[in-house]
């Protein structure tokens, strides 16, 4: 696993948390929820890409 991926996920989490808190305090709870969902989707996309790479590596390793 690449350390850069962990830093990307942490940075996205921090940015989403700050934006969410700012939006909640300004009375925009719906937009805060959408921001949180967007951050979750971005992180899941990063993780799914890495899992796909893992399966491709395993497939090449065993010659399937």
PDB file of N, CA, C and O in Angstrom, residues 16-36:
ATOM      1  N   UNK A  16     -13.316  17.625   4.049  1.00  0.00           N
ATOM      2  CA  UNK A  16     -14.759  17.369   4.120  1.00  0.00           C
ATOM      3  C   UNK A  16     -15.290  17.715   5.510  1.00  0.00           C
ATOM      4  O   UNK A  16     -16.374  18.307   5.638  1.00  0.00           O
ATOM      5  N   UNK A  17     -14.547  17.386   6.543  1.00  0.00           N
ATOM      6  CA  UNK A  17     -15.002  17.687   7.907  1.00  0.00           C
ATOM      7  C   UNK A  17     -15.110  19.195   8.134  1.00  0.00           C
ATOM      8  O   UNK A  17     -16.096  19.675   8.711  1.00  0.00           O
ATOM      9  N   UNK A  18     -14.126  19.945   7.663  1.00  0.00           N
ATOM     10  CA  UNK A  18     -14.158  21.403   7.831  1.00  0.00           C
ATOM     11  C   UNK A  18     -15.310  22.005   7.041  1.00  0.00           C
ATOM     12  O   UNK A  18     -16.071  22.837   7.554  1.00  0.00           O
ATOM     13  N   UNK A  19     -15.463  21.589   5.777  1.00  0.00           N
ATOM     14  CA  UNK A  19     -16.560  22.110   4.963  1.00  0.00           C
ATOM     15  C   UNK A  19     -17.916  21.754   5.562  1.00  0.00           C
ATOM     16  O   UNK A  19     -18.830  22.584   5.578  1.00  0.00           O
ATOM     17  N   UNK A  20     -18.039  20.551   6.046  1.00  0.00           N
ATOM     18  CA  UNK A  20     -19.296  20.116   6.640  1.00  0.00           C
ATOM     19  C   UNK A  20     -19.638  20.963   7.868  1.00  0.00           C
ATOM     20  O   UNK A  20     -20.780  21.398   8.027  1.00  0.00           O
ATOM     21  N   UNK A  21     -18.663  21.195   8.719  1.00  0.00           N
ATOM     22  CA  UNK A  21     -18.910  22.012   9.911  1.00  0.00           C
ATOM     23  C   UNK A  21     -19.267  23.450   9.541  1.00  0.00           C
ATOM     24  O   UNK A  21     -20.163  24.050  10.158  1.00  0.00           O
ATOM     25  N   UNK A  22     -18.583  23.997   8.551  1.00  0.00           N
ATOM     26  CA  UNK A  22     -18.907  25.359   8.110  1.00  0.00           C
ATOM     27  C   UNK A  22     -20.329  25.439   7.568  1.00  0.00           C
ATOM     28  O   UNK A  22     -21.074  26.382   7.867  1.00  0.00           O
ATOM     29  N   UNK A  23     -20.721  24.452   6.785  1.00  0.00           N
ATOM     30  CA  UNK A  23     -22.064  24.458   6.223  1.00  0.00           C
ATOM     31  C   UNK A  23     -23.131  24.230   7.289  1.00  0.00           C
ATOM     32  O   UNK A  23     -24.203  24.851   7.232  1.00  0.00           O
ATOM     33  N   UNK A  24     -22.862  23.375   8.251  1.00  0.00           N
ATOM     34  CA  UNK A  24     -23.830  23.144   9.329  1.00  0.00           C
ATOM     35  C   UNK A  24     -24.023  24.414  10.150  1.00  0.00           C
ATOM     36  O   UNK A  24     -25.146  24.791  10.485  1.00  0.00           O
ATOM     37  N   UNK A  25     -22.938  25.095  10.462  1.00  0.00           N
ATOM     38  CA  UNK A  25     -23.039  26.309  11.278  1.00  0.00           C
ATOM     39  C   UNK A  25     -23.720  27.457  10.535  1.00  0.00           C
ATOM     40  O   UNK A  25     -24.257  28.362  11.167  1.00  0.00           O
ATOM     41  N   UNK A  26     -23.686  27.415   9.209  1.00  0.00           N
ATOM     42  CA  UNK A  26     -24.376  28.456   8.447  1.00  0.00           C
ATOM     43  C   UNK A  26     -25.812  28.059   8.108  1.00  0.00           C
ATOM     44  O   UNK A  26     -26.497  28.769   7.381  1.00  0.00           O
ATOM     45  N   UNK A  27     -26.266  26.917   8.638  1.00  0.00           N
ATOM     46  CA  UNK A  27     -27.646  26.512   8.467  1.00  0.00           C
ATOM     47  C   UNK A  27     -27.940  25.767   7.182  1.00  0.00           C
ATOM     48  O   UNK A  27     -29.079  25.709   6.744  1.00  0.00           O
ATOM     49  N   UNK A  28     -26.951  25.193   6.573  1.00  0.00           N
ATOM     50  CA  UNK A  28     -27.132  24.457   5.317  1.00  0.00           C
ATOM     51  C   UNK A  28     -26.833  22.976   5.531  1.00  0.00           C
ATOM     52  O   UNK A  28     -25.878  22.423   5.001  1.00  0.00           O
ATOM     53  N   UNK A  29     -27.684  22.342   6.302  1.00  0.00           N
ATOM     54  CA  UNK A  29     -27.458  20.943   6.667  1.00  0.00           C
ATOM     55  C   UNK A  29     -27.510  20.014   5.461  1.00  0.00           C
ATOM     56  O   UNK A  29     -26.761  19.035   5.388  1.00  0.00           O
ATOM     57  N   UNK A  30     -28.399  20.300   4.510  1.00  0.00           N
ATOM     58  CA  UNK A  30     -28.517  19.438   3.328  1.00  0.00           C
ATOM     59  C   UNK A  30     -27.246  19.467   2.493  1.00  0.00           C
ATOM     60  O   UNK A  30     -26.765  18.434   2.014  1.00  0.00           O
ATOM     61  N   UNK A  31     -26.694  20.663   2.325  1.00  0.00           N
ATOM     62  CA  UNK A  31     -25.457  20.772   1.550  1.00  0.00           C
ATOM     63  C   UNK A  31     -24.284  20.145   2.298  1.00  0.00           C
ATOM     64  O   UNK A  31     -23.364  19.599   1.681  1.00  0.00           O
ATOM     65  N   UNK A  32     -24.306  20.203   3.619  1.00  0.00           N
ATOM     66  CA  UNK A  32     -23.266  19.550   4.410  1.00  0.00           C
ATOM     67  C   UNK A  32     -23.322  18.040   4.224  1.00  0.00           C
ATOM     68  O   UNK A  32     -22.282  17.381   4.086  1.00  0.00           O
ATOM     69  N   UNK A  33     -24.529  17.491   4.203  1.00  0.00           N
ATOM     70  CA  UNK A  33     -24.679  16.054   3.985  1.00  0.00           C
ATOM     71  C   UNK A  33     -24.202  15.670   2.585  1.00  0.00           C
ATOM     72  O   UNK A  33     -23.517  14.657   2.406  1.00  0.00           O
ATOM     73  N   UNK A  34     -24.537  16.482   1.586  1.00  0.00           N
ATOM     74  CA  UNK A  34     -24.090  16.198   0.221  1.00  0.00           C
ATOM     75  C   UNK A  34     -22.567  16.287   0.101  1.00  0.00           C
ATOM     76  O   UNK A  34     -21.948  15.507  -0.621  1.00  0.00           O
ATOM     77  N   UNK A  35     -21.972  17.227   0.815  1.00  0.00           N
ATOM     78  CA  UNK A  35     -20.510  17.341   0.821  1.00  0.00           C
ATOM     79  C   UNK A  35     -19.880  16.095   1.438  1.00  0.00           C
ATOM     80  O   UNK A  35     -18.894  15.569   0.918  1.00  0.00           O
ATOM     81  N   UNK A  36     -20.460  15.625   2.526  1.00  0.00           N
ATOM     82  CA  UNK A  36     -19.963  14.407   3.164  1.00  0.00           C
ATOM     83  C   UNK A  36     -20.099  13.209   2.238  1.00  0.00           C
ATOM     84  O   UNK A  36     -19.178  12.390   2.121  1.00  0.00           O
TER      85      UNK A  36
END
